[in-house]
PDB file of C-alpha atoms in Angstrom:
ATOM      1  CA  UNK A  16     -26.358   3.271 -24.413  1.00 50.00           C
ATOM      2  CA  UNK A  17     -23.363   1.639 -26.043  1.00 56.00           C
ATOM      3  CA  UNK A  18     -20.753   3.760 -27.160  1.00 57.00           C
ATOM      4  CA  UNK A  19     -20.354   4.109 -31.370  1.00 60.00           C
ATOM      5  CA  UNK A  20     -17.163   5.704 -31.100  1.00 60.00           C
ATOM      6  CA  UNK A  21     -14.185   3.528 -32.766  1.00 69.00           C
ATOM      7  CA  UNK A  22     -11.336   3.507 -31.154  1.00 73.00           C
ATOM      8  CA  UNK A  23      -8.387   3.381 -32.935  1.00 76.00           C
ATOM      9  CA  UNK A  24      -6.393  -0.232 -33.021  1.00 82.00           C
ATOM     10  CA  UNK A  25      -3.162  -0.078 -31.496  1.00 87.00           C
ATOM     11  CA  UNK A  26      -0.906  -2.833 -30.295  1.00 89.00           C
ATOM     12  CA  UNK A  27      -1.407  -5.327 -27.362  1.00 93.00           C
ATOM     13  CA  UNK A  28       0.793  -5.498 -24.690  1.00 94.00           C
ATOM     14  CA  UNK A  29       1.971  -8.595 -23.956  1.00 95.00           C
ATOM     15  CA  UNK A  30       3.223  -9.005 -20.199  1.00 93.00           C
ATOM     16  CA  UNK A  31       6.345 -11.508 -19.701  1.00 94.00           C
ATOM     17  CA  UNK A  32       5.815 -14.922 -17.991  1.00 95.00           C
ATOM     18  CA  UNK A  33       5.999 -14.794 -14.231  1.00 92.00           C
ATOM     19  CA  UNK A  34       9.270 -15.721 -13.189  1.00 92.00           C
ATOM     20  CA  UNK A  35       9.981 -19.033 -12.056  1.00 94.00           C
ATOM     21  CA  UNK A  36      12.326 -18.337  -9.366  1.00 95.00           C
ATOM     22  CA  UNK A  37      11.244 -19.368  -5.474  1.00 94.00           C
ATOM     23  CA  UNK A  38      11.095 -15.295  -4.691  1.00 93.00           C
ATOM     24  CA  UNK A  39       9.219 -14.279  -0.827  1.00 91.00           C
ATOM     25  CA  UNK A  40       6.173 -11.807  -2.249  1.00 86.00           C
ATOM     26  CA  UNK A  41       5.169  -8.929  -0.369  1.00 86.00           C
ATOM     27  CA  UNK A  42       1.200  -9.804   1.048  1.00 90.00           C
ATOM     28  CA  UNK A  43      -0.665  -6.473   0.110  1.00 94.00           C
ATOM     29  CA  UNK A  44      -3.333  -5.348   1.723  1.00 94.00           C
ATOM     30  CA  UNK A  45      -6.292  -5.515   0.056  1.00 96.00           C
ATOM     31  CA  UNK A  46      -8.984  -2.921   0.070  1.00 97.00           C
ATOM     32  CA  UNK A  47     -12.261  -3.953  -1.253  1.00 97.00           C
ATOM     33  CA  UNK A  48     -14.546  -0.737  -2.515  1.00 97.00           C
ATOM     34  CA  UNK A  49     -17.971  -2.484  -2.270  1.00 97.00           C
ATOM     35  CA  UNK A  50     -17.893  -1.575   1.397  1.00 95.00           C
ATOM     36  CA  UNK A  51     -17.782   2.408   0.076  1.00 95.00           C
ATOM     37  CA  UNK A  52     -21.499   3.200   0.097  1.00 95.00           C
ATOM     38  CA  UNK A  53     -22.175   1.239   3.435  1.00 97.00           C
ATOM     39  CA  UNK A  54     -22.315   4.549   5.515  1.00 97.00           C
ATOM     40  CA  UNK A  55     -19.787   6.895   7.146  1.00 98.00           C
ATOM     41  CA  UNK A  56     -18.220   4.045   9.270  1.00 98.00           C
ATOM     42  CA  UNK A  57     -17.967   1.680   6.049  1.00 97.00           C
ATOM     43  CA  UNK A  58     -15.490   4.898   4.373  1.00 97.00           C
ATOM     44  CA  UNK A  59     -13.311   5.184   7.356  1.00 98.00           C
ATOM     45  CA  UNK A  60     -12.571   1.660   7.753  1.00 97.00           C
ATOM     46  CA  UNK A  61     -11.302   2.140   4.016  1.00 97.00           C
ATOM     47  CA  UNK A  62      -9.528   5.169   4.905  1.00 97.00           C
ATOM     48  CA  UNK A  63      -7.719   3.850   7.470  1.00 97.00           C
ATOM     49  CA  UNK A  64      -6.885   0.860   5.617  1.00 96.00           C
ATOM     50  CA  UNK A  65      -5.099   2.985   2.601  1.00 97.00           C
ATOM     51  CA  UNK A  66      -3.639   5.025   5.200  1.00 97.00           C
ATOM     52  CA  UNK A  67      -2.223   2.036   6.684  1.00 96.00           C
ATOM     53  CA  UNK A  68      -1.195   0.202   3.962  1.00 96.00           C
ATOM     54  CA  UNK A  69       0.274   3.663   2.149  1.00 96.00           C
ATOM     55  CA  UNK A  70       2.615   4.258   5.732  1.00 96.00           C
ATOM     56  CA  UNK A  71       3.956   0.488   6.125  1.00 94.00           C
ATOM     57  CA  UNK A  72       3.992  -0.913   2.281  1.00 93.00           C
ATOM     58  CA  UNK A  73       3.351   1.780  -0.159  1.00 93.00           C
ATOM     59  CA  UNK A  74       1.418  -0.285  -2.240  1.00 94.00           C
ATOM     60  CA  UNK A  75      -1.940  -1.844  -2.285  1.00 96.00           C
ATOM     61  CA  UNK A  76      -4.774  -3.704  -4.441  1.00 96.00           C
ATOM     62  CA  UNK A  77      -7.884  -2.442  -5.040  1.00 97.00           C
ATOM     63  CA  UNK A  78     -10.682  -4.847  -5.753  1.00 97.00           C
ATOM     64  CA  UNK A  79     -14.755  -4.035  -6.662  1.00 97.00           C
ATOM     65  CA  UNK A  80     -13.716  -0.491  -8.136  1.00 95.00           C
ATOM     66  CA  UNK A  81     -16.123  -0.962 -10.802  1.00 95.00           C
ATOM     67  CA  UNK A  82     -13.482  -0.838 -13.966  1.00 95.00           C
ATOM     68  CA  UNK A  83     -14.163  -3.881 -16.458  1.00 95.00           C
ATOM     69  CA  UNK A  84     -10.618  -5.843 -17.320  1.00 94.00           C
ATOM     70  CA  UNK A  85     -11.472  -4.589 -21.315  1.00 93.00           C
ATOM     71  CA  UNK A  86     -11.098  -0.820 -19.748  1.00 92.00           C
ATOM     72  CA  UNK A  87      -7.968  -1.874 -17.476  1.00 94.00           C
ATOM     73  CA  UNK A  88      -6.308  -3.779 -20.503  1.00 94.00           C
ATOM     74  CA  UNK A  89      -7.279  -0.596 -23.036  1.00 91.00           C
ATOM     75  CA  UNK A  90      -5.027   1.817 -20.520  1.00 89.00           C
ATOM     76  CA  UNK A  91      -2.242  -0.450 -20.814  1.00 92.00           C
ATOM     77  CA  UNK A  92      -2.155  -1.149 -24.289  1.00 93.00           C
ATOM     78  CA  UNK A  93      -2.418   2.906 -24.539  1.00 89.00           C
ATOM     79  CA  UNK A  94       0.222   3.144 -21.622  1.00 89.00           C
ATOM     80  CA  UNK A  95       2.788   0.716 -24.078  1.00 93.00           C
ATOM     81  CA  UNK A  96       1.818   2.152 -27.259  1.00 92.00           C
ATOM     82  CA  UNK A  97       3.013   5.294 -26.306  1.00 91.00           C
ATOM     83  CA  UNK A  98       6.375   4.121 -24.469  1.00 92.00           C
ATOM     84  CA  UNK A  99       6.937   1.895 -27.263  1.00 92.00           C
ATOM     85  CA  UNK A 100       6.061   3.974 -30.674  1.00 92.00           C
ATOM     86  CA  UNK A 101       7.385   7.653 -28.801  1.00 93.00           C
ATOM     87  CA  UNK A 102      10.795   8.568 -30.636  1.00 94.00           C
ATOM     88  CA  UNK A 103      13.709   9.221 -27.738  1.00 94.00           C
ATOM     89  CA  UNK A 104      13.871  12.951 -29.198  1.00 95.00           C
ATOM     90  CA  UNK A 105      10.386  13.346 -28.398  1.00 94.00           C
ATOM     91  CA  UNK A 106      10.125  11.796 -24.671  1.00 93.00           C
ATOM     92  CA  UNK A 107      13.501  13.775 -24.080  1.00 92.00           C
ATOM     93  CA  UNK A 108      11.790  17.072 -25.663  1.00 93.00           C
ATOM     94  CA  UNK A 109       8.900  15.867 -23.262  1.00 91.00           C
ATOM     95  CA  UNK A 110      10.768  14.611 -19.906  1.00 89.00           C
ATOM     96  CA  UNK A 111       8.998  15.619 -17.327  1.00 88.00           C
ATOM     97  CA  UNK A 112      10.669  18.353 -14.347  1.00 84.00           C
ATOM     98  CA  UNK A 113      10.830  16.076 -11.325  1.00 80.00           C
ATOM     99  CA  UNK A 114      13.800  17.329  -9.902  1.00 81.00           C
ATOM    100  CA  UNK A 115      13.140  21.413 -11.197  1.00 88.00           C
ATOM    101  CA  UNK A 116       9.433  21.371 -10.232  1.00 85.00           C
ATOM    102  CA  UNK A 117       8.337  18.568  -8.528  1.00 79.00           C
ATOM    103  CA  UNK A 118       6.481  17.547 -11.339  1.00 78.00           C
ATOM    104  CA  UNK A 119       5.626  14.056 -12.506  1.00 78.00           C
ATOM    105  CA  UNK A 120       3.901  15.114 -15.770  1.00 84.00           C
ATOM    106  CA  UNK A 121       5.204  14.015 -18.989  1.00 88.00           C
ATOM    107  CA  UNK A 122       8.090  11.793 -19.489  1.00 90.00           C
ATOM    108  CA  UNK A 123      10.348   9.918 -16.941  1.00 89.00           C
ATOM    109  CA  UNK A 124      13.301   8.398 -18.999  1.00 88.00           C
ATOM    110  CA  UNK A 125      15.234   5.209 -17.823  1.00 89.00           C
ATOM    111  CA  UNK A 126      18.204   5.815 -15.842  1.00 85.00           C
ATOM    112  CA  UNK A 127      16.931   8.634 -14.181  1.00 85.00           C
ATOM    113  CA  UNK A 128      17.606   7.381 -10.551  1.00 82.00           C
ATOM    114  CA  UNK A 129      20.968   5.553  -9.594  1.00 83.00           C
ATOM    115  CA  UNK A 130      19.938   2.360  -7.608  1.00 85.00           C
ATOM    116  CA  UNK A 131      23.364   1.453  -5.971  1.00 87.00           C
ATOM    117  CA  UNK A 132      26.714   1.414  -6.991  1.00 89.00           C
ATOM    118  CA  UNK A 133      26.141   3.054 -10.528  1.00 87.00           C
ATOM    119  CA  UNK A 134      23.378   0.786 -11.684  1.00 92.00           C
ATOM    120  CA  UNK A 135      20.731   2.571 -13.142  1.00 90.00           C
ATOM    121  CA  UNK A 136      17.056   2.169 -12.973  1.00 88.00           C
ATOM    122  CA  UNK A 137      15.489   1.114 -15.935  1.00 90.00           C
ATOM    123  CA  UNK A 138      11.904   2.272 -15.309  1.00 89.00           C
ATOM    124  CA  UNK A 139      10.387   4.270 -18.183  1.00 92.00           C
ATOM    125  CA  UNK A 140       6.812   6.411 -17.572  1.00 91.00           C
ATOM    126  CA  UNK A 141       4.906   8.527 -18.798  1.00 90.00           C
ATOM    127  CA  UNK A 142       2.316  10.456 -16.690  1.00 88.00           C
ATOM    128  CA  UNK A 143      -0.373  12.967 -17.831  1.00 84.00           C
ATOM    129  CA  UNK A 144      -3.225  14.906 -15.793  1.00 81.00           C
ATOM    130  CA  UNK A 145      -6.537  13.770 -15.892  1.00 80.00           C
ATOM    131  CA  UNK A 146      -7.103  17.427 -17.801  1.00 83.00           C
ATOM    132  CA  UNK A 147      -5.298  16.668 -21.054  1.00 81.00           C
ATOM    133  CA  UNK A 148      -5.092  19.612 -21.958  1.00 83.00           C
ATOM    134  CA  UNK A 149      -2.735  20.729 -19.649  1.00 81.00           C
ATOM    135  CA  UNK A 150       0.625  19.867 -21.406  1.00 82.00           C
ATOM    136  CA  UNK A 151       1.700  18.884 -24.785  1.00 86.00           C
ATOM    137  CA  UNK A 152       1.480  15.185 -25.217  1.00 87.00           C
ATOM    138  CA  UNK A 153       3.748  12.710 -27.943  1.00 90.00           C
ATOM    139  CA  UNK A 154       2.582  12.968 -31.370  1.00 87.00           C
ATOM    140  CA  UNK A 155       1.998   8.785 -31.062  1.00 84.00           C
ATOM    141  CA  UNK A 156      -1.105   9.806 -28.489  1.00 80.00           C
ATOM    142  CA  UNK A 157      -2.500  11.959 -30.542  1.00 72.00           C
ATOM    143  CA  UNK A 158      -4.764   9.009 -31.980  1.00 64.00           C
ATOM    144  CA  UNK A 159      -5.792   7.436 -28.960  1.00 65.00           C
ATOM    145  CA  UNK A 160      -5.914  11.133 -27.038  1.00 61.00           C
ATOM    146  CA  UNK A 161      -9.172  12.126 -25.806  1.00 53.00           C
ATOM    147  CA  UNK A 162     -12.676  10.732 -23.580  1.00 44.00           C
ATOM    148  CA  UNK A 163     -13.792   8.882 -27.234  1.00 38.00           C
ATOM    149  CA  UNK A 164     -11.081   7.410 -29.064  1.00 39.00           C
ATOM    150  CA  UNK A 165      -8.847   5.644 -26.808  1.00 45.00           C
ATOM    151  CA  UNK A 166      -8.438   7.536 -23.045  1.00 49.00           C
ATOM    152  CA  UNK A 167     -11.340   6.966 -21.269  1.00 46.00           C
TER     153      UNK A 167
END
């Protein structure tokens, strides 16, 4: 049954243009869920391939997961929306306790980690449990917060 719940408009991210430069790319592995409900042997291939791929890369793709490019794209634009509408007072308020408690909830601000020779990354994030209850969120995500709205 289709789903009569509006969800509230917000803003489309936009990804830049790939670059044009002649950069060497990294050849991830692939792992391809279809294979999931082919039996016990079928699930340990997979395992071993994420363990695999998470010991010698730390990064993979995942294809045949089941989540339609419309869902994808709607957990971006929420993903931007809040990095981009979030006051700094607020994400600082809300920075998340990496260093104190291990913790990746909440905010991670840009120049949190020194790169080399005093550069600073410029890698903003913000990270919430699948259990949203569990710690205050930005008053931006309050209109796309929750299973109908927006977050599914």
């Amino acid at each position: 049954m289709p789903s009569t719940v509006t969800k509230p408009e917000i803003e489309h991210f936009v990804p830049v243009n790939p670059t044009s430069e002649p950069l060497e790319y990294a050849e991830l592995v692939t792992l391809d869920l279809s294979t999931y409900d082919n039996g016990p042997d079928a699930r340990k291939k997979l395992a071993d391939e994420l363990k695999q791929a998470m010991r010698t890369q730390g990064f993979f793709v995942v294809v045949n997961h089941g989540i339609s490019i419309e869902q994808i794209d709607r957990q971006v634009d929420i993903g931007y929306h809040v990095l981009t509408k979030a006051p700094l007072e607020e994400k600082q308020r809300l920075e998340g306790r990496m260093k104190q408690e291990g913790s990746y909830q909440d905010f991670k601000l840009r120049n949190y980690r020194q790169i080399d020779q005093g550069v600073k990354d410029q890698i903003e994030q913000y990270n919430w449990n699948r259990d949203l209850t569990l710690c205050e969120h930005p008053s931006i995500f309050t209109p796309v917060q929750g299973r109908g709205p927006g977050v599914e």
